[in-house]
Tab-separated table of C-alpha atoms in Angstrom:
chain	number	residue	atom	x	y	z
A	9	MET	CA	32.922	17.330	20.106
A	10	ASN	CA	35.987	15.571	21.421
A	11	THR	CA	39.414	16.968	20.540
A	12	LEU	CA	40.572	13.501	19.302
A	13	ALA	CA	37.543	13.334	17.048
A	14	LEU	CA	38.447	16.742	15.641
A	15	ASP	CA	42.036	15.674	15.059
A	16	ASP	CA	40.946	12.468	13.335
A	17	ALA	CA	38.474	14.428	11.171
A	18	ALA	CA	41.162	16.939	10.235
A	19	GLN	CA	43.438	14.110	9.045
A	20	GLN	CA	40.826	12.532	6.753
A	21	PRO	CA	41.514	12.716	3.000
A	22	GLN	CA	39.398	15.196	1.062
A	23	PRO	CA	36.143	13.843	-0.431
A	24	GLU	CA	37.500	13.915	-4.012
A	25	HIS	CA	40.208	11.435	-3.016
A	26	LEU	CA	37.837	8.872	-1.456
A	27	PRO	CA	36.694	5.725	-3.248
A	28	ASN	CA	33.087	5.844	-4.350
A	29	ASP	CA	30.606	5.125	-1.522
A	30	TRP	CA	33.305	5.078	1.202
A	31	LEU	CA	32.987	7.459	4.107
A	32	PRO	CA	35.476	9.119	6.481
A	33	ILE	CA	34.967	8.641	10.216
A	34	ARG	CA	33.551	12.157	10.681
A	35	GLU	CA	30.716	11.414	8.247
A	36	VAL	CA	29.892	8.090	9.942
A	37	ALA	CA	29.788	9.935	13.269
A	38	ARG	CA	27.417	12.469	11.760
A	39	GLN	CA	25.100	9.905	10.318
A	40	THR	CA	24.954	7.601	13.332
A	41	GLY	CA	25.416	9.950	16.284
A	42	VAL	CA	28.324	7.776	17.555
A	43	ASN	CA	31.409	10.012	17.940
A	44	ALA	CA	34.766	9.109	16.482
A	45	VAL	CA	36.317	8.277	19.882
A	46	THR	CA	33.666	5.654	20.492
A	47	LEU	CA	33.933	4.177	16.965
A	48	ARG	CA	37.688	3.777	17.423
A	49	ALA	CA	37.164	2.183	20.846
A	50	TRP	CA	34.670	-0.324	19.367
A	51	GLU	CA	37.257	-1.218	16.771
A	52	ARG	CA	40.285	-1.511	19.072
A	53	ARG	CA	38.732	-3.145	22.120
A	54	TYR	CA	36.019	-5.378	20.673
A	55	GLY	CA	36.521	-5.625	16.892
A	56	LEU	CA	32.937	-4.491	16.356
A	57	ILE	CA	33.718	-2.308	13.351
A	58	VAL	CA	36.737	-3.022	11.141
A	59	PRO	CA	37.047	-0.202	8.634
A	60	HIS	CA	39.174	-0.112	5.525
A	61	ARG	CA	42.535	1.619	5.973
A	62	THR	CA	44.191	3.752	3.317
A	63	ALA	CA	47.931	3.611	2.751
A	64	LYS	CA	48.234	6.572	5.119
A	65	GLY	CA	46.129	4.829	7.764
A	66	HIS	CA	42.894	6.790	7.374
A	67	ARG	CA	39.784	4.903	8.318
A	68	LEU	CA	37.128	4.527	5.574
A	69	TYR	CA	33.621	3.049	6.074
A	70	SER	CA	31.148	1.461	3.699
A	71	ASP	CA	27.362	1.559	3.894
A	72	GLU	CA	27.502	-1.925	5.440
A	73	HIS	CA	29.721	-0.488	8.225
A	74	VAL	CA	27.082	2.207	8.848
A	75	GLN	CA	24.355	-0.378	8.996
A	76	ARG	CA	26.455	-2.395	11.482
A	77	VAL	CA	26.791	0.635	13.683
A	78	MET	CA	23.017	1.111	13.648
A	79	ALA	CA	22.614	-2.581	14.589
A	80	ILE	CA	25.026	-2.107	17.498
A	81	LEU	CA	22.973	0.845	18.702
A	82	THR	CA	19.827	-1.281	18.514
A	83	TRP	CA	21.390	-3.803	20.923
A	84	LEU	CA	22.738	-1.123	23.204
A	85	ASP	CA	19.263	0.473	23.394
A	86	ARG	CA	17.990	-2.906	24.571
A	87	GLY	CA	20.368	-2.778	27.520
A	88	VAL	CA	22.988	-5.116	26.125
A	89	ALA	CA	26.586	-4.280	27.174
A	90	VAL	CA	29.010	-3.449	24.431
A	91	SER	CA	31.143	-6.443	25.403
A	92	GLN	CA	28.299	-8.798	24.418
A	93	VAL	CA	27.281	-7.225	21.133
A	94	LYS	CA	29.775	-8.819	18.748
A	95	ALA	CA	28.654	-12.322	19.469
A	96	LEU	CA	24.992	-11.292	18.897
A	97	LEU	CA	25.874	-9.676	15.568
A	98	ASP	CA	28.044	-12.481	14.279
A	99	SER	CA	25.852	-15.391	15.352
A	100	LYS	CA	22.862	-16.431	13.227
A	101	SER	CA	21.300	-17.982	16.372
A	102	PRO	CA	22.442	-15.761	19.178
A	103	ALA	CA	22.575	-17.375	22.599
A	104	PRO	CA	20.552	-15.851	25.403
A	105	VAL	CA	22.305	-13.006	27.156
A	106	SER	CA	21.877	-11.297	30.514
A	107	PRO	CA	21.837	-7.686	29.281
A	108	GLY	CA	21.541	-6.062	32.704
A	109	ASN	CA	24.530	-7.741	34.402
A	110	ASP	CA	27.332	-5.469	33.160
A	111	TRP	CA	25.282	-2.322	33.765
A	112	GLN	CA	24.217	-3.489	37.259
A	113	THR	CA	27.852	-4.327	38.117
A	114	LEU	CA	29.009	-0.868	36.957
A	115	ARG	CA	26.250	0.833	38.942
A	116	GLN	CA	27.139	-1.049	42.080
A	117	THR	CA	30.828	-0.151	41.651
A	118	LEU	CA	29.943	3.519	41.189
A	119	LEU	CA	27.578	3.416	44.223
A	120	GLN	CA	30.433	2.107	46.335
A	121	ALA	CA	32.835	4.744	45.041
A	122	ILE	CA	30.376	7.521	45.671
A	123	SER	CA	29.777	6.355	49.182
A	124	GLU	CA	33.528	6.561	49.766
A	125	LEU	CA	33.856	9.954	48.044
A	126	ALA	CA	36.408	8.337	45.760
A	127	GLU	CA	36.505	11.018	43.053
A	128	ARG	CA	39.346	9.595	40.957
A	129	ARG	CA	37.767	6.174	40.857
A	130	ILE	CA	34.399	7.650	39.813
A	131	ASP	CA	36.162	9.694	37.122
A	132	ASP	CA	38.036	6.696	35.719
A	133	LEU	CA	34.862	4.578	35.585
A	134	PHE	CA	32.908	7.353	33.816
A	135	ASN	CA	35.707	8.163	31.358
A	136	ARG	CA	35.841	4.505	30.312
A	137	ALA	CA	32.072	4.257	29.969
A	138	MET	CA	31.914	7.573	27.973
A	139	SER	CA	34.487	6.209	25.522
A	140	LEU	CA	32.463	3.041	24.873
A	141	TYR	CA	28.829	4.248	24.732
A	142	PRO	CA	26.967	7.080	22.976
A	143	PRO	CA	25.571	9.648	25.421
A	144	ARG	CA	21.970	8.601	25.018
A	145	THR	CA	22.755	4.963	25.817
A	146	LEU	CA	24.865	5.964	28.772
A	147	CYS	CA	22.051	8.148	30.131
A	148	GLU	CA	19.398	5.509	29.643
A	149	GLN	CA	21.284	2.450	30.895
A	150	LEU	CA	23.582	3.921	33.549
A	151	LEU	CA	23.178	7.475	34.675
A	152	ILE	CA	19.417	7.825	35.124
A	153	PRO	CA	19.137	4.441	36.964
A	154	LEU	CA	22.195	5.374	39.058
A	155	LEU	CA	20.593	8.650	40.140
A	156	ALA	CA	17.413	6.777	41.034
A	157	ASP	CA	19.419	4.289	43.124
A	158	LEU	CA	21.215	7.137	44.887
A	159	GLU	CA	18.037	9.012	45.705
A	160	GLN	CA	16.525	5.871	47.194
A	161	ARG	CA	19.692	5.221	49.216
A	162	TRP	CA	19.842	8.838	50.438
A	163	GLN	CA	16.348	8.766	51.882
A	164	SER	CA	17.501	7.300	55.194
A	165	GLN	CA	21.247	6.788	55.151
A	166	PHE	CA	23.595	8.647	57.516
A	167	GLY	CA	25.937	10.827	55.452
A	168	SER	CA	23.473	11.143	52.617
A	169	GLN	CA	23.674	14.896	52.355
A	170	MET	CA	27.483	14.736	52.234
A	171	GLN	CA	27.296	12.147	49.407
A	172	ARG	CA	24.693	14.113	47.533
A	173	MET	CA	26.640	17.346	47.594
A	174	PHE	CA	29.889	15.481	46.662
A	175	PHE	CA	28.382	13.618	43.676
A	176	HIS	CA	26.229	16.401	42.318
A	177	SER	CA	29.191	18.802	42.490
A	178	TRP	CA	31.350	16.272	40.614
A	179	LEU	CA	28.665	15.638	38.014
A	180	ARG	CA	28.122	19.349	37.350
A	181	SER	CA	31.900	19.932	37.070
A	182	LYS	CA	32.278	16.910	34.778
A	183	PHE	CA	29.546	17.848	32.363
A	184	GLY	CA	30.167	21.538	32.658
A	185	ALA	CA	33.746	21.056	31.470
A	186	ARG	CA	32.618	18.951	28.507
A	187	ILE	CA	29.903	21.492	27.628
A	188	TYR	CA	32.391	24.372	27.813
A	189	HIS	CA	34.814	22.550	25.543
A	190	ASN	CA	32.062	21.725	23.026
A	191	ASN	CA	30.771	25.257	23.029
A	192	ARG	CA	34.197	26.490	21.978
A	193	GLN	CA	34.009	24.300	18.913
A	194	LEU	CA	30.431	25.107	17.957
A	195	SER	CA	28.514	28.063	16.587
A	196	GLY	CA	24.909	29.039	16.050
A	197	PRO	CA	21.984	29.710	18.414
A	198	VAL	CA	22.139	27.991	21.825
A	199	VAL	CA	19.629	25.888	23.623
A	200	LEU	CA	19.039	27.742	26.923
A	201	LEU	CA	18.513	25.370	29.961
A	202	VAL	CA	17.171	26.891	33.147
A	203	ASN	CA	16.901	25.229	36.564
A	204	GLN	CA	13.455	26.436	37.564
A	205	SER	CA	13.666	24.528	40.844
A	206	ASP	CA	14.729	25.964	44.196
A	207	ARG	CA	17.332	23.187	44.596
A	208	PRO	CA	20.784	23.901	43.026
A	209	MET	CA	22.764	21.348	41.041
A	210	GLU	CA	19.826	19.415	39.604
A	211	PRO	CA	21.642	16.448	37.989
A	212	HIS	CA	18.956	15.737	35.392
A	213	LEU	CA	19.280	19.311	34.093
A	214	TRP	CA	22.983	18.689	33.518
A	215	LEU	CA	22.232	15.367	31.898
A	216	ALA	CA	19.855	17.081	29.459
A	217	ALA	CA	22.533	19.790	28.758
A	218	TRP	CA	25.159	17.147	28.090
A	219	LEU	CA	22.851	15.253	25.696
A	220	VAL	CA	22.079	18.402	23.783
A	221	SER	CA	25.698	19.459	23.704
A	222	SER	CA	26.767	15.980	22.494
A	223	ALA	CA	24.493	16.522	19.490
A	224	ASP	CA	26.807	19.352	18.396
A	225	CYS	CA	24.475	22.014	19.665
A	226	PRO	CA	25.804	24.879	21.816
A	227	VAL	CA	24.077	25.217	25.129
A	228	GLU	CA	23.839	27.785	27.955
A	229	VAL	CA	22.926	26.564	31.455
A	230	PHE	CA	21.427	28.754	34.173
A	231	ASP	CA	21.635	26.660	37.325
A	232	GLY	CA	18.968	28.609	39.171
A	233	PRO	CA	15.476	30.012	38.619
A	234	LEU	CA	14.859	33.250	36.829
A	235	PRO	CA	12.048	35.608	37.928
A	236	VAL	CA	9.231	36.663	35.692
A	237	GLY	CA	10.563	39.102	33.117
A	238	GLU	CA	14.224	38.056	33.329
A	239	LEU	CA	13.777	34.861	31.446
A	240	ALA	CA	12.393	36.868	28.481
A	241	LEU	CA	15.332	39.293	28.914
A	242	ALA	CA	17.834	36.429	28.737
A	243	CYS	CA	16.119	35.243	25.560
A	244	GLU	CA	16.369	38.736	24.064
A	245	TYR	CA	20.120	38.750	24.586
A	246	LEU	CA	20.873	35.125	23.692
A	247	SER	CA	18.270	34.550	20.902
A	248	PRO	CA	18.185	30.845	21.710
A	249	ARG	CA	16.825	28.188	19.330
A	250	ALA	CA	14.910	26.757	22.317
A	251	VAL	CA	14.407	27.107	26.034
A	252	LEU	CA	14.345	24.099	28.353
A	253	LEU	CA	12.955	24.711	31.828
A	254	TYR	CA	13.703	21.968	34.344
A	255	ALA	CA	11.509	21.737	37.438
A	256	SER	CA	11.820	18.917	39.966
A	257	LYS	CA	9.116	20.144	42.355
A	258	THR	CA	5.775	21.936	42.224
A	259	LEU	CA	5.557	25.064	40.113
A	260	ASN	CA	3.671	28.274	40.680
A	261	LEU	CA	1.238	27.528	37.904
A	262	PRO	CA	-0.532	30.888	37.800
A	263	GLN	CA	2.861	32.515	37.053
A	264	LEU	CA	3.624	30.282	34.027
A	265	PRO	CA	1.821	32.472	31.429
A	266	LYS	CA	3.724	35.533	32.617
A	267	LEU	CA	7.043	33.610	32.757
A	268	LEU	CA	6.718	32.148	29.293
A	269	GLY	CA	4.376	34.488	27.524
A	270	ASN	CA	7.067	36.716	25.931
A	271	ILE	CA	9.293	33.920	24.763
A	272	HIS	CA	8.926	33.355	21.054
A	273	CYS	CA	11.189	30.311	20.521
A	274	PRO	CA	10.149	26.760	21.275
A	275	ILE	CA	9.817	26.064	25.005
A	276	LEU	CA	10.294	22.677	26.667
A	277	LEU	CA	9.115	22.093	30.262
A	278	SER	CA	10.806	19.056	31.743
A	279	GLY	CA	11.244	17.194	35.040
A	280	PRO	CA	9.074	15.739	37.782
A	281	ALA	CA	6.893	18.874	37.798
A	282	VAL	CA	5.474	17.671	34.419
A	283	VAL	CA	4.154	14.557	36.129
A	284	ILE	CA	3.051	16.378	39.307
A	285	HIS	CA	1.005	18.939	37.358
A	286	HIS	CA	-0.011	16.647	34.494
A	287	ASP	CA	-3.757	17.422	34.756
A	288	GLN	CA	-3.375	21.096	35.569
A	289	LEU	CA	-0.791	22.188	33.017
A	290	PRO	CA	-3.174	22.347	30.030
A	291	VAL	CA	-5.362	24.788	31.962
A	292	TYR	CA	-2.557	27.258	32.674
A	293	THR	CA	-0.588	26.860	29.395
A	294	HIS	CA	-3.320	26.601	26.766
A	295	GLY	CA	-2.339	29.968	25.315
A	296	ILE	CA	1.375	29.040	24.888
A	297	ALA	CA	1.410	27.465	21.460
A	298	ASN	CA	5.175	26.815	21.404
A	299	LEU	CA	5.238	24.713	24.623
A	300	SER	CA	6.157	21.027	24.798
A	301	LEU	CA	6.462	18.700	27.791
A	302	ALA	CA	9.020	16.043	28.738
A	303	ARG	CA	9.336	14.016	31.853
A	304	ASP	CA	13.109	13.383	31.854
A	305	PRO	CA	16.314	14.238	29.939
A	306	LEU	CA	15.832	11.480	27.374
A	307	GLU	CA	12.300	12.665	26.559
A	308	ALA	CA	13.564	16.241	26.329
A	309	TYR	CA	16.340	15.182	24.024
A	310	GLY	CA	13.900	13.255	21.846
A	311	GLU	CA	11.485	16.146	21.699
A	312	LEU	CA	14.213	18.563	20.626
A	313	ASN	CA	15.136	16.065	17.883
A	314	ARG	CA	11.543	15.721	16.807
A	315	LEU	CA	11.208	19.469	16.471
A	316	GLY	CA	14.354	19.570	14.367
A	317	LEU	CA	16.212	21.780	16.837
A	318	ILE	CA	19.220	19.488	17.285
């Protein structure tokens, strides 16, 4: 949870002082999944949400405001940029829009900055995007397509390994810092995420960790595979609410029952390996009743939600 959000929440009047049916910003954030920083940015920059203000300046929201936030999320999930949403909400006959243009422009700008190893420019672009969009929207519309564009570019381009190491290191540091900060504010059992690939700094693992952390759930990330026995030992020490294994390549399928057999919390296997082994996984995991599958970070996040774990 962002520090500004915590400060804003701390300044809200107590519930007994609120008018009937009006909500403080912290409660709107809880109900909608849009953090307070983003709600304030939507208000200041685009006039998307205009809350009631008390004499002391506290923001209060009605049920209609909450429904408007949900309508904004519906448009964002369709790929519409936040700058275009107000006209769509306020018009009874919305004009056609080009939802992909703003996202495509931002991706191209980031691709150029990454190719030039321009860390500060990348950071500024991401910070602005993170203040305007919920994490799920940002992953779906920007980060996952950006990573796909980069992998395609890096197949044959000179300097690709340099760019990959630079950007993956930046991404892990960026999300790692946010996760660390969130963990200091949260309590309760963690979701344990383990990179079960032989390649370090798997960006989709860190996207999944950031999505889970942004749902006010503490996370622990092991950015490297654990041998048979040690994953169960880690679970014994951490008592996680769930384990997410990310695998980008082929797995040693005969080892899966031994690796996962002594883990008693829900297990989620995610990543390209789920697609690679789609037909074989049921054969090797039929005895693991607490196992679910997800192809990417968004599916993993959705499955954890479905199971009531975040």
